[in-house]
Coordinates of C-alpha atoms in Angstrom, one line a residue:
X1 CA 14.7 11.6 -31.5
X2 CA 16.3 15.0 -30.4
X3 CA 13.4 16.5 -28.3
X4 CA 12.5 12.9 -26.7
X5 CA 16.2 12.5 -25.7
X6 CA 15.7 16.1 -24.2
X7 CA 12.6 15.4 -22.6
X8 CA 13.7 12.4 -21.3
X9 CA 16.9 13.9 -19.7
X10 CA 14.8 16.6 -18.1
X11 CA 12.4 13.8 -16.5
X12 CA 15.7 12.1 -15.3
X13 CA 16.6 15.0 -13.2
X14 CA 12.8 15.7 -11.9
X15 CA 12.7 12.0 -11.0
X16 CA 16.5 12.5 -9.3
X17 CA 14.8 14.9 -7.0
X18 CA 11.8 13.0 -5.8
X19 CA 14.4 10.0 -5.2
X20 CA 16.4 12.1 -3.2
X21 CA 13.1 13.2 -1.0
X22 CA 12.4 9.5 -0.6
X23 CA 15.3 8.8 0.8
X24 CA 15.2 11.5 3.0
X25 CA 11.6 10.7 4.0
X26 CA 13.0 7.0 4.9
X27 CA 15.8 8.2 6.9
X28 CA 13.1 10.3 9.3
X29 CA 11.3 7.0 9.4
X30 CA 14.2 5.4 10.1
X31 CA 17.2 6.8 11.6
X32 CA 16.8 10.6 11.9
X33 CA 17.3 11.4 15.4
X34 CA 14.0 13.3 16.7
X35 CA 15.3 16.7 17.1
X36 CA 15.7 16.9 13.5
X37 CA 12.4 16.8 12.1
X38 CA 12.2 20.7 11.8
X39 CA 14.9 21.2 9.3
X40 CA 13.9 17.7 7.3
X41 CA 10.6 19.7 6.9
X42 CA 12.3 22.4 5.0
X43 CA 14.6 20.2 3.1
X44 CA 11.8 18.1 2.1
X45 CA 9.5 21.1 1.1
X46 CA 12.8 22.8 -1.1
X47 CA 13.1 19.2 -3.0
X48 CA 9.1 19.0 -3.6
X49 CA 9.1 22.5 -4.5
X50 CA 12.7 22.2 -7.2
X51 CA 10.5 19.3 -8.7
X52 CA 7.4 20.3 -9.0
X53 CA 8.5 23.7 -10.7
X54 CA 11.2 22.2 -12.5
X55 CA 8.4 20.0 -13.6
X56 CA 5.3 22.2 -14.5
X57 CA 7.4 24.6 -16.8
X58 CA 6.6 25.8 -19.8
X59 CA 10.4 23.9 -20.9
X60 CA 8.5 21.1 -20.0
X61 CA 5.0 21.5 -22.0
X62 CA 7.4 22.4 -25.1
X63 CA 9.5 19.4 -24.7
X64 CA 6.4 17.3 -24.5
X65 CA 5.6 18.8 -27.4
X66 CA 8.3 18.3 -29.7
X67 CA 8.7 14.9 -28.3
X68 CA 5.1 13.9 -29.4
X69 CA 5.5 14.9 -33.0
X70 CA 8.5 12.6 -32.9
X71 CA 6.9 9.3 -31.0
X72 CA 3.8 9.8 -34.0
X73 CA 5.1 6.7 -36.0
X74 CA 6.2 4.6 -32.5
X75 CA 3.2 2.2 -31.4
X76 CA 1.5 2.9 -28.4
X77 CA 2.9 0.6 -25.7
X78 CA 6.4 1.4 -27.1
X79 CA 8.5 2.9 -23.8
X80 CA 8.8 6.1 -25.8
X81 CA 5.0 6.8 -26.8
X82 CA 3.8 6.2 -23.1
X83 CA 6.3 8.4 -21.5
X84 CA 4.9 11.4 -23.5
X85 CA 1.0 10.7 -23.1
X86 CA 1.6 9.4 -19.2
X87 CA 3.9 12.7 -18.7
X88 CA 1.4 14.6 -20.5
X89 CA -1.6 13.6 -18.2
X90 CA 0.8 14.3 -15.2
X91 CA 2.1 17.3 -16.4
X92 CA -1.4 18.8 -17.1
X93 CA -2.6 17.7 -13.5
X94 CA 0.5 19.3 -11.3
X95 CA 0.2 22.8 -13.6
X96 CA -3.0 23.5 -11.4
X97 CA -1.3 23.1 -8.4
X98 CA 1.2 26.3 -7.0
X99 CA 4.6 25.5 -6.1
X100 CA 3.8 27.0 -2.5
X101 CA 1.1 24.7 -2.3
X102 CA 3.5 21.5 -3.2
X103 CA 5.9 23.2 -0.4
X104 CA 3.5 23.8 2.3
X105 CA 1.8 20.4 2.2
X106 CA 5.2 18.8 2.2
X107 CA 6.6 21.0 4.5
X108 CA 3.3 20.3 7.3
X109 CA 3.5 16.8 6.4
X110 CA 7.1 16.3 7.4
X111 CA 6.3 18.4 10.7
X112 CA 3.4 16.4 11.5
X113 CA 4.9 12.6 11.4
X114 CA 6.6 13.2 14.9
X115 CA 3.9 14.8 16.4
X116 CA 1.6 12.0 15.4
X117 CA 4.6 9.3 17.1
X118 CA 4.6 11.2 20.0
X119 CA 0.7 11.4 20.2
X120 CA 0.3 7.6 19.3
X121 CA 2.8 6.8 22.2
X122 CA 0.8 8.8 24.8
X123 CA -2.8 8.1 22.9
X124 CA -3.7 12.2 23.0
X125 CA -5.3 12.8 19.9
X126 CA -5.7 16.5 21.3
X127 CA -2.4 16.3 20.9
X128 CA -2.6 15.5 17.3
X129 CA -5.0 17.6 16.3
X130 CA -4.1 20.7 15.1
X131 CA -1.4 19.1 13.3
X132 CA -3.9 17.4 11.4
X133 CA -6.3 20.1 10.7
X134 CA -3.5 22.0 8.9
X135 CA -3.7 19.0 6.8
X136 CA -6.5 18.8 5.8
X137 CA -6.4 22.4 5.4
X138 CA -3.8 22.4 3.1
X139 CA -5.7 19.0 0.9
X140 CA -8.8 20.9 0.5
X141 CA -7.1 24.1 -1.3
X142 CA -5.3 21.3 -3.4
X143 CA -9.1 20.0 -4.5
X144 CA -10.0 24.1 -5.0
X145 CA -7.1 23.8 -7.4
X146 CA -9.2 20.7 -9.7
X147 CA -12.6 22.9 -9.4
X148 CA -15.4 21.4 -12.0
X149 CA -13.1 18.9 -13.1
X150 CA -14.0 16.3 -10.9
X151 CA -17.8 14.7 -9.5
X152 CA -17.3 15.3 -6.2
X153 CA -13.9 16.5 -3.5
X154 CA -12.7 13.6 -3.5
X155 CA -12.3 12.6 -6.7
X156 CA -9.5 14.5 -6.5
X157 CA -7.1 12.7 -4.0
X158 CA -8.5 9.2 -5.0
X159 CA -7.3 9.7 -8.6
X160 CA -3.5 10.8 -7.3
X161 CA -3.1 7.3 -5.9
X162 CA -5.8 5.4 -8.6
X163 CA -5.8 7.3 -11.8
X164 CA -9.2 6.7 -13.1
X165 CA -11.0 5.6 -10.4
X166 CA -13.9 7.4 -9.8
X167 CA -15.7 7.9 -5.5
X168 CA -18.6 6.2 -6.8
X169 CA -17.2 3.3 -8.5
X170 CA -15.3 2.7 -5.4
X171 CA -18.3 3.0 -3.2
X172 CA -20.1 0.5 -5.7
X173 CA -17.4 -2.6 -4.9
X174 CA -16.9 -1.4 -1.4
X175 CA -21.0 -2.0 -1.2
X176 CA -20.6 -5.3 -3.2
X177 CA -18.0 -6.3 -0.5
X178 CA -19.7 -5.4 2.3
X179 CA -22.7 -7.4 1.2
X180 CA -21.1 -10.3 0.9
X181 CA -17.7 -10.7 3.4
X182 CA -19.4 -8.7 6.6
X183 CA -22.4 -11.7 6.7
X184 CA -19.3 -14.2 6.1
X185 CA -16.6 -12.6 8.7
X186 CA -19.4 -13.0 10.9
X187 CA -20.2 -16.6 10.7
X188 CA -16.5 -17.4 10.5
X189 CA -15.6 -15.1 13.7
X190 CA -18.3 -17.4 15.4
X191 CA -16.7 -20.3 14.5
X192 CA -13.4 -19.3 15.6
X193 CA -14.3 -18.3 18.6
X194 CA -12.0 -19.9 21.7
X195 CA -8.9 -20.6 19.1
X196 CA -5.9 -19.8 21.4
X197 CA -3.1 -18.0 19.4
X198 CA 0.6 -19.2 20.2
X199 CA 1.9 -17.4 23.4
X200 CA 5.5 -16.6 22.1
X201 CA 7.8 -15.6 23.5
X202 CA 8.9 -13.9 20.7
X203 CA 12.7 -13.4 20.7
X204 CA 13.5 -10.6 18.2
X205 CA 16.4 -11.2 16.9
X206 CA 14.8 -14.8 15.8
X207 CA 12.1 -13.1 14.7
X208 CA 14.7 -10.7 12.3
X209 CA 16.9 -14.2 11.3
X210 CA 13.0 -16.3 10.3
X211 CA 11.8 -13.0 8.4
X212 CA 15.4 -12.2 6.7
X213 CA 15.1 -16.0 5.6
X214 CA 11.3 -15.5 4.3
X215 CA 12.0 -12.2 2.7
X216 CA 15.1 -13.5 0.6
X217 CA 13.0 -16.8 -0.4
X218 CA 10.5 -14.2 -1.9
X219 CA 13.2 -12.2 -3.8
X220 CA 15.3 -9.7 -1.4
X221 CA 18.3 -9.2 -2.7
X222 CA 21.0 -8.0 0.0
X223 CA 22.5 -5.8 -2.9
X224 CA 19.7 -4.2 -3.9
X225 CA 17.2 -4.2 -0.7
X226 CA 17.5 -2.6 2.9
X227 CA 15.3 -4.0 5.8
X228 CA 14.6 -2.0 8.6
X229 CA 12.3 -1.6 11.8
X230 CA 10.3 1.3 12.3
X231 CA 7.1 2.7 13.9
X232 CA 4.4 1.7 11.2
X233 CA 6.0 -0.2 7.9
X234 CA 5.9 0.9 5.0
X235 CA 8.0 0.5 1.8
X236 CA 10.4 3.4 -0.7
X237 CA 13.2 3.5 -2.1
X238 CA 15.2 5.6 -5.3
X239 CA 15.0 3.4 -7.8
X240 CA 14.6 -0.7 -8.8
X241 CA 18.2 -1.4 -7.2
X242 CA 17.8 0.8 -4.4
X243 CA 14.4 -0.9 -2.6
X244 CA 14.2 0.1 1.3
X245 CA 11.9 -1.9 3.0
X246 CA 10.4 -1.9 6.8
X247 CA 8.7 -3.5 9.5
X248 CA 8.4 -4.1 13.1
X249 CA 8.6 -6.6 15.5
X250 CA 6.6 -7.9 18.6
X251 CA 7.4 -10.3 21.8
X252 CA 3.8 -11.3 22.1
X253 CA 2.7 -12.2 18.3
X254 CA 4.5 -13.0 15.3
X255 CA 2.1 -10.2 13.7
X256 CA 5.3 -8.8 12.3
X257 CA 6.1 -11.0 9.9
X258 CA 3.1 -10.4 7.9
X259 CA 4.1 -6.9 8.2
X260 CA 7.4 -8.2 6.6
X261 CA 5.4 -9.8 3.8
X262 CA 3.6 -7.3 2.5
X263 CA 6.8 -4.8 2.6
X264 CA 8.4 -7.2 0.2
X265 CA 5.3 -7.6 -2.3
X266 CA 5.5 -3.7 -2.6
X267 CA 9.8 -4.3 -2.9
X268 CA 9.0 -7.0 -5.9
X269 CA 6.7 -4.4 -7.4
X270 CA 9.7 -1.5 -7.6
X271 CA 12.8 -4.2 -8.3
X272 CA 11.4 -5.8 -11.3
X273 CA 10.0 -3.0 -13.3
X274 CA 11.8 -2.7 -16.6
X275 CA 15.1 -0.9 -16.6
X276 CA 14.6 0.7 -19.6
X277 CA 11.9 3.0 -17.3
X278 CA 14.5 3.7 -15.0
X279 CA 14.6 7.7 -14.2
X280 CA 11.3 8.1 -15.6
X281 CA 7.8 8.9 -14.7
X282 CA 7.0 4.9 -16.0
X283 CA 9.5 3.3 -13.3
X284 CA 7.0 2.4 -10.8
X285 CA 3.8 0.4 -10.1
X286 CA 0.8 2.2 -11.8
X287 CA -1.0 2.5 -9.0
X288 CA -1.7 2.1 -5.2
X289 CA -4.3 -0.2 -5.9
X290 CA -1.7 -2.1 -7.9
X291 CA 0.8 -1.6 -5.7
X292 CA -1.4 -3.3 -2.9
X293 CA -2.7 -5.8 -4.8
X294 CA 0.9 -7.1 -4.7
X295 CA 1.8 -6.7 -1.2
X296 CA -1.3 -8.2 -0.3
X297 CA -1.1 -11.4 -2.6
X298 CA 2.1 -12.2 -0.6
X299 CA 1.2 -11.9 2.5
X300 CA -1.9 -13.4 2.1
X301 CA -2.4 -15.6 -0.8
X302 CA 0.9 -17.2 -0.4
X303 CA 2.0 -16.1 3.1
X304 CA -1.1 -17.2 4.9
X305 CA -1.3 -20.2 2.4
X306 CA -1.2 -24.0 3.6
X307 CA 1.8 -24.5 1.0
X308 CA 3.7 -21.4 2.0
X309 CA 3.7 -23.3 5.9
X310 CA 4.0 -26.6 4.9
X311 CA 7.5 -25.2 4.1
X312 CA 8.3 -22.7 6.5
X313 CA 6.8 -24.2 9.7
X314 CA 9.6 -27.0 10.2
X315 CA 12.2 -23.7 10.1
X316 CA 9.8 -21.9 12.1
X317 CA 10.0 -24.8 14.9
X318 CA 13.7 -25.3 15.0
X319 CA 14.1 -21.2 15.6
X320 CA 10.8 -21.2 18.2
X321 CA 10.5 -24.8 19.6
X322 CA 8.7 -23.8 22.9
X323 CA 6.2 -21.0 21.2
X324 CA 5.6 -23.9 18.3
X325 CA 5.4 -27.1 20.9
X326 CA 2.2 -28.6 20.3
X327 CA 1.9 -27.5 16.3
X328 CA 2.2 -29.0 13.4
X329 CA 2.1 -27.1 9.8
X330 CA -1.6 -28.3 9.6
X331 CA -2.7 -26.9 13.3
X332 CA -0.3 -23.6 12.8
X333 CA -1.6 -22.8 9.0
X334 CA -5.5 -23.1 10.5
X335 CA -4.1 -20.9 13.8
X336 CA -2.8 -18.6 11.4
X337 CA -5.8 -18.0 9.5
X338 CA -7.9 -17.5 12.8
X339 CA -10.8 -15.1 11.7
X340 CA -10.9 -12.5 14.7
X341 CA -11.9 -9.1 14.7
X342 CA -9.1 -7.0 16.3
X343 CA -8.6 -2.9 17.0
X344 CA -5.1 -2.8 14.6
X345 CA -5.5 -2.8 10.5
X346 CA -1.8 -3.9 9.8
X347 CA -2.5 -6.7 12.3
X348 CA -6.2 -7.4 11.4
X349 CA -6.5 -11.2 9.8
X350 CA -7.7 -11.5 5.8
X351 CA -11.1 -11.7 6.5
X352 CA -11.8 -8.5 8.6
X353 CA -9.1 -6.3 6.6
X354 CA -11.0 -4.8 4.5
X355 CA -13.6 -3.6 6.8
X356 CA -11.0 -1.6 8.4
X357 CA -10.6 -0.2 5.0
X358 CA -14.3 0.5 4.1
X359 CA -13.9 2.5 7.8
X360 CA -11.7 4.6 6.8
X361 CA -12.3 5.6 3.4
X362 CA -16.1 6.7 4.9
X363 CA -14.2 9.0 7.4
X364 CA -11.9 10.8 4.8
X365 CA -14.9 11.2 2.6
X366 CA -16.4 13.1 5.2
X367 CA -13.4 15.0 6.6
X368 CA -13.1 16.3 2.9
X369 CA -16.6 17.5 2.6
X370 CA -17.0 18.8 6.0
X371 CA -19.7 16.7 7.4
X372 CA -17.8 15.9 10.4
X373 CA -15.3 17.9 12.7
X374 CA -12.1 16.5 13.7
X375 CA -12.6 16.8 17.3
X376 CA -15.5 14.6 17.0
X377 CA -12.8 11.9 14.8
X378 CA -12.1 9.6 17.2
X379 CA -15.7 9.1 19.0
X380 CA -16.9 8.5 14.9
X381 CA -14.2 5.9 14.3
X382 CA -14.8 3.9 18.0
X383 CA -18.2 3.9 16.6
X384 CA -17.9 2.6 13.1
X385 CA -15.6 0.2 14.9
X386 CA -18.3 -1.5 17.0
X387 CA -20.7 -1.0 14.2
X388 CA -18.5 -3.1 11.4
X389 CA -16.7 -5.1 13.7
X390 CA -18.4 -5.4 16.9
X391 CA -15.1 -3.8 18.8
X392 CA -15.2 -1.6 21.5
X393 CA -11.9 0.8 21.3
X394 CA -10.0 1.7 24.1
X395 CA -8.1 4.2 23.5
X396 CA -6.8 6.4 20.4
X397 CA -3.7 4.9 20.2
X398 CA -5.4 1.7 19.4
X399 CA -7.8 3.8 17.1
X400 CA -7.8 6.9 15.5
X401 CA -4.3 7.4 15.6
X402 CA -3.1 4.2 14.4
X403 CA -2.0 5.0 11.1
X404 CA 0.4 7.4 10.0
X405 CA -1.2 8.4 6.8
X406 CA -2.8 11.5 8.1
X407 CA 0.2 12.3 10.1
X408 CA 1.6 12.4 6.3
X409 CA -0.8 14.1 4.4
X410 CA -2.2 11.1 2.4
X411 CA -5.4 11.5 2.6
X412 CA -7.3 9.5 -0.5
X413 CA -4.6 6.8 -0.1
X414 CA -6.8 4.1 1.7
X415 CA -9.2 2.9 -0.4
X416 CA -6.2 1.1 -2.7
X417 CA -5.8 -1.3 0.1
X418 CA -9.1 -2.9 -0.4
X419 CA -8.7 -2.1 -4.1
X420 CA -5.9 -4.2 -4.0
X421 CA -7.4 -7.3 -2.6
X422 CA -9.7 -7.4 -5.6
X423 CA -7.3 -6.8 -7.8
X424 CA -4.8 -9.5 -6.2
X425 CA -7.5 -12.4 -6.5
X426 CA -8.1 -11.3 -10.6
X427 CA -4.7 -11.3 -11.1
X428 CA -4.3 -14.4 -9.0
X429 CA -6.8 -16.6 -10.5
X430 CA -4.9 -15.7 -14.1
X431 CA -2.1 -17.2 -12.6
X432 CA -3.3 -20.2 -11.3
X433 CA -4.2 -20.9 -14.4
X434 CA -1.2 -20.1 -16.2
X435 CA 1.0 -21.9 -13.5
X436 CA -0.7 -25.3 -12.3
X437 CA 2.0 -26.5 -10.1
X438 CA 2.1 -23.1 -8.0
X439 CA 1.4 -25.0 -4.7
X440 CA 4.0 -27.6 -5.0
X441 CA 6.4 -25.5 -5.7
X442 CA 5.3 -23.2 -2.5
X443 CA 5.5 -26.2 -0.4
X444 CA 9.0 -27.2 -2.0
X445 CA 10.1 -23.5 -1.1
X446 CA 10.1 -22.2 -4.8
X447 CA 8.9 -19.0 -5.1
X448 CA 10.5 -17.9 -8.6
X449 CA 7.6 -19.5 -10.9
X450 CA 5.3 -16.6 -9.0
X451 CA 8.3 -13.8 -9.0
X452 CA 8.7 -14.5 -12.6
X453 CA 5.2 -14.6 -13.7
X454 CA 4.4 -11.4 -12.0
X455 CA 7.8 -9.4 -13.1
X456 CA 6.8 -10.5 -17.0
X457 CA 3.2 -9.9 -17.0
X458 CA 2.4 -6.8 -14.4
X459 CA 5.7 -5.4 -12.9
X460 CA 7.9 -5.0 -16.1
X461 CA 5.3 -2.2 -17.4
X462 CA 5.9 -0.1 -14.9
X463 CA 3.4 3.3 -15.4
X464 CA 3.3 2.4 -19.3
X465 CA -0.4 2.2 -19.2
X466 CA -3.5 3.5 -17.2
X467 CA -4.2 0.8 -14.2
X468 CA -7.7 -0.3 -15.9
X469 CA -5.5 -1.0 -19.5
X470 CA -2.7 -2.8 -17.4
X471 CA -5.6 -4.6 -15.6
X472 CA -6.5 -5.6 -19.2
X473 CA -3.5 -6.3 -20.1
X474 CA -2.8 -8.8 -16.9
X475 CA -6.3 -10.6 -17.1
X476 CA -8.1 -9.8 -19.9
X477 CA -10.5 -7.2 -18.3
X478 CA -10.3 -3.5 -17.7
X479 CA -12.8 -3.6 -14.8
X480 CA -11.9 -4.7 -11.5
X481 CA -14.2 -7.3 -10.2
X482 CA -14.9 -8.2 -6.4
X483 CA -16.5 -11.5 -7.1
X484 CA -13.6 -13.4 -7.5
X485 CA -11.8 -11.9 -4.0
X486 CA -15.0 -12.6 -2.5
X487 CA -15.4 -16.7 -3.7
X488 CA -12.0 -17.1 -2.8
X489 CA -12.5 -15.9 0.8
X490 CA -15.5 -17.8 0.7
X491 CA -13.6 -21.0 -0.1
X492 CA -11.4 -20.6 2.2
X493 CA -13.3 -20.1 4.9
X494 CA -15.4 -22.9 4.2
X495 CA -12.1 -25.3 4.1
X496 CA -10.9 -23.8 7.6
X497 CA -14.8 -23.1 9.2
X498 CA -17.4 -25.1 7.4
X499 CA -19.0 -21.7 6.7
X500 CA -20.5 -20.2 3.1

């Protein structure tokens, strides 16, 4: 297989450079001191700009082409058939997009991540704004490039981080959901009212020893994985061995942790994909929807589980006696699992979550067509805040500006979160049928019957497959499904609240 070897080879190098930008991305998370975010920009637009021509060459389309006439007699999930057809869709997708386009939204995206820390700090969105409209700008001459290929704007930057998925099909669940959890988050809010959360303190460096210990029971491996504090987590890294997760901590709340959580589902998602992928276009989760279904299932399904603190509260207590006095892992799992709406997403409990979500995928939808102006963002958010959630903002720090994906260009990004919670209860109710004694061995402190399931049946196959055939593949149906998030809510609710 001459012209596959090539081809291969050729992808190795592409995929080189985009590791390289990650970890250079990471590091202005992370550690780059402030004054150098102007010349990051530039690096990070000259290593999106080597890859994406290096990458949308004619070399490349002849490669492709060589290499398909010699996968023909190699079955279709073989490693080598999906590289060329999953290259193939990539390839055609990035030749409509110029190289100074790939540069410039790089470039403005890398300038605009300290602007938006500095303008979340002081909660001046006027601040923030201009940075943001060059944004935006520069996404809506990226859809110009898909013209009449696509049902509507954004189409376009939905199917970047969901290949497949279609605005209206996302609108259809997000309707389904909303029918069904708002009524429910409602009653359950109600009942929940007066729960006093824990009032700390929260020593850090506990904290960092109780989430080190939580993170390694899930699978971090100190030889593959980094763990680091930053201004809004998030997880990269430059390949399965080389897994950089981060989070941040809190005196007040243990909020962190959750953060913590959900880093590591995403971490599991990268480590365990197949090595033979490695280097390739295949050697990472399918899709943000995918990827969130992940770090959602361990936060939530097992991290906000009575099992998982039936384990972890005794340790919890012995780190934290006087924030735990008065608790037992009964009275902390139900505390945990208080149903409150709150201003914060990353910090917003399971039930609300997804309105946050519905929020903002209803913004960008508008931003995109031009039904709304940013300077009238904020006062649109504070509204759709009281309307979903019956929250009055305060201030932009604590709404408009709260997330960095704006700040980073990734506009069509949101939606996968709630994707992912539907996902993550299809995938979970596979495995709870496949693995019957998942919640002893939670509450024994065994997490590798979980680990192992989901590395053999959804991580190993990497980008092999579209997400609805790896969906398929996982559970036995290409569609994703909300009723089965939505009865486990439900059930759940109705064990802590007494609500349906």
């Amino acid at each position: 297989m001459g012209a596959y070897d090539d081809l291969k080879a050729r992808l190795g190098e592409i995929n080189d450079l985009h590791s390289s930008a990650a970890i250079l991305d990471w590091d202005q998370h992370v550690m780059m001191p402030a004054r150098g975010a102007a010349i990051r920009a530039e690096q990070l637009a000259t290593l999106g700009n080597l890859a994406h021509e290096m990458f949308v060459d004619d070399e490349t389309g002849r490669l492709l082409d060589a290499a398909a006439s010699s996968v023909d007699s190699q079955p279709y999930d073989s490693d080598e058939a999906s590289l060329v057809r999953v290259t193939r869709r990539d390839w055609e997708k990035a030749r409509r997009i110029p190289s100074e386009l790939t540069a410039d939204m790089t470039r403005q995206a890398s300038l605009a991540i300290p602007i938006w820390v500095e303008a979340r700090r002081t909660s001046d969105y006027k601040a923030f704004l201009p940075a943001l409209q060059r944004n935006l700008d520069l996404r809506k001459r990226y859809v110009e490039c898909f013209e009449g290929t696509f049902d509507e704007a954004y189409d376009v930057l939905l199917d970047d981080y969901e290949p497949g998925m279609r605005t209206a099909e996302v609108r259809h669940l997000f309707d389904y959901v909303k029918e069904h959890q708002a009524p429910l988050v409602r009653r359950a809010a109600e009942a929940a009212a007066g729960v006093t959360p824990p009032a700390g303190p929260w020593d850090i460096d506990t904290q960092k020893i109780f989430e080190l210990e939580v993170a390694k029971a899930f699978g971090f491996d100190e030889d593959a994985w980094r763990l680091d504090k930053t201004v809004h987590p998030f997880a990269t890294g430059a390949g399965s061995q080389d897994i950089r997760i981060t989070t941040r901590y809190f005196t007040d709340h243990l909020g962190g942790l959750f953060g913590t959580m959900h880093e590591t589902g995403h971490g599991l998602y990268e480590h365990q994909v197949s090595p033979t992928l490695e280097r390739t276009p295949l050697g990472s989760g399918v899709s943000l929807g995918f990827h969130e279904s992940q770090s959602r299932m361990w936060e939530n399904l097992v991290g906000r589980g009575r099992p998982f603190w039936r384990h972890f509260f005794p340790r919890l207590a012995e780190l934290f006696p006087s924030a735990t006095a008065g608790f037992d892992s009964e009275s902390w799992y139900r505390v945990m699992n208080t149903v409150e709406p709150s201003l914060i997403r990353v910090e917003a409990d399971e039930a609300t979550y997804n309105l946050h979500i519905i929020l903002r995928f209803e913004l960008e939808q508008a931003m995109i067509n031009g039904t709304i102006a940013l300077a009238d963002l904020p006062g649109e958010w504070n509204r759709l805040m009281w309307e979903y959630l019956g929250i009055e903002v305060p201030d932009d720090a604590n709404g408009v500006l709260q997330d960095t994906h704006w700040a980073g260009g990734s506009i069509g990004y949101f939606p996968t979160y709630a994707l992912g919670n539907l996902i993550g209860a299809q995938v979970w109710s596979r495995i709870e049928a496949d693995i019957p004694n998942l919640t002893a061995s939670f509450e024994a402190g065994d997490f590798a019957p979980l680990r192992t399931w989901l590395g053999s049946h959804l991580h190993v196959l990497g980008r092999k497959f579209t997400p609805a055939e790896t969906l398929e593949r996982v559970v036995g149906t290409s569609s994703i499904d909300p009723a089965p998030y939505v009865a486990y809510l439900r059930d759940k609710l109705g064990d802590l609240y007494g609500v349906a």
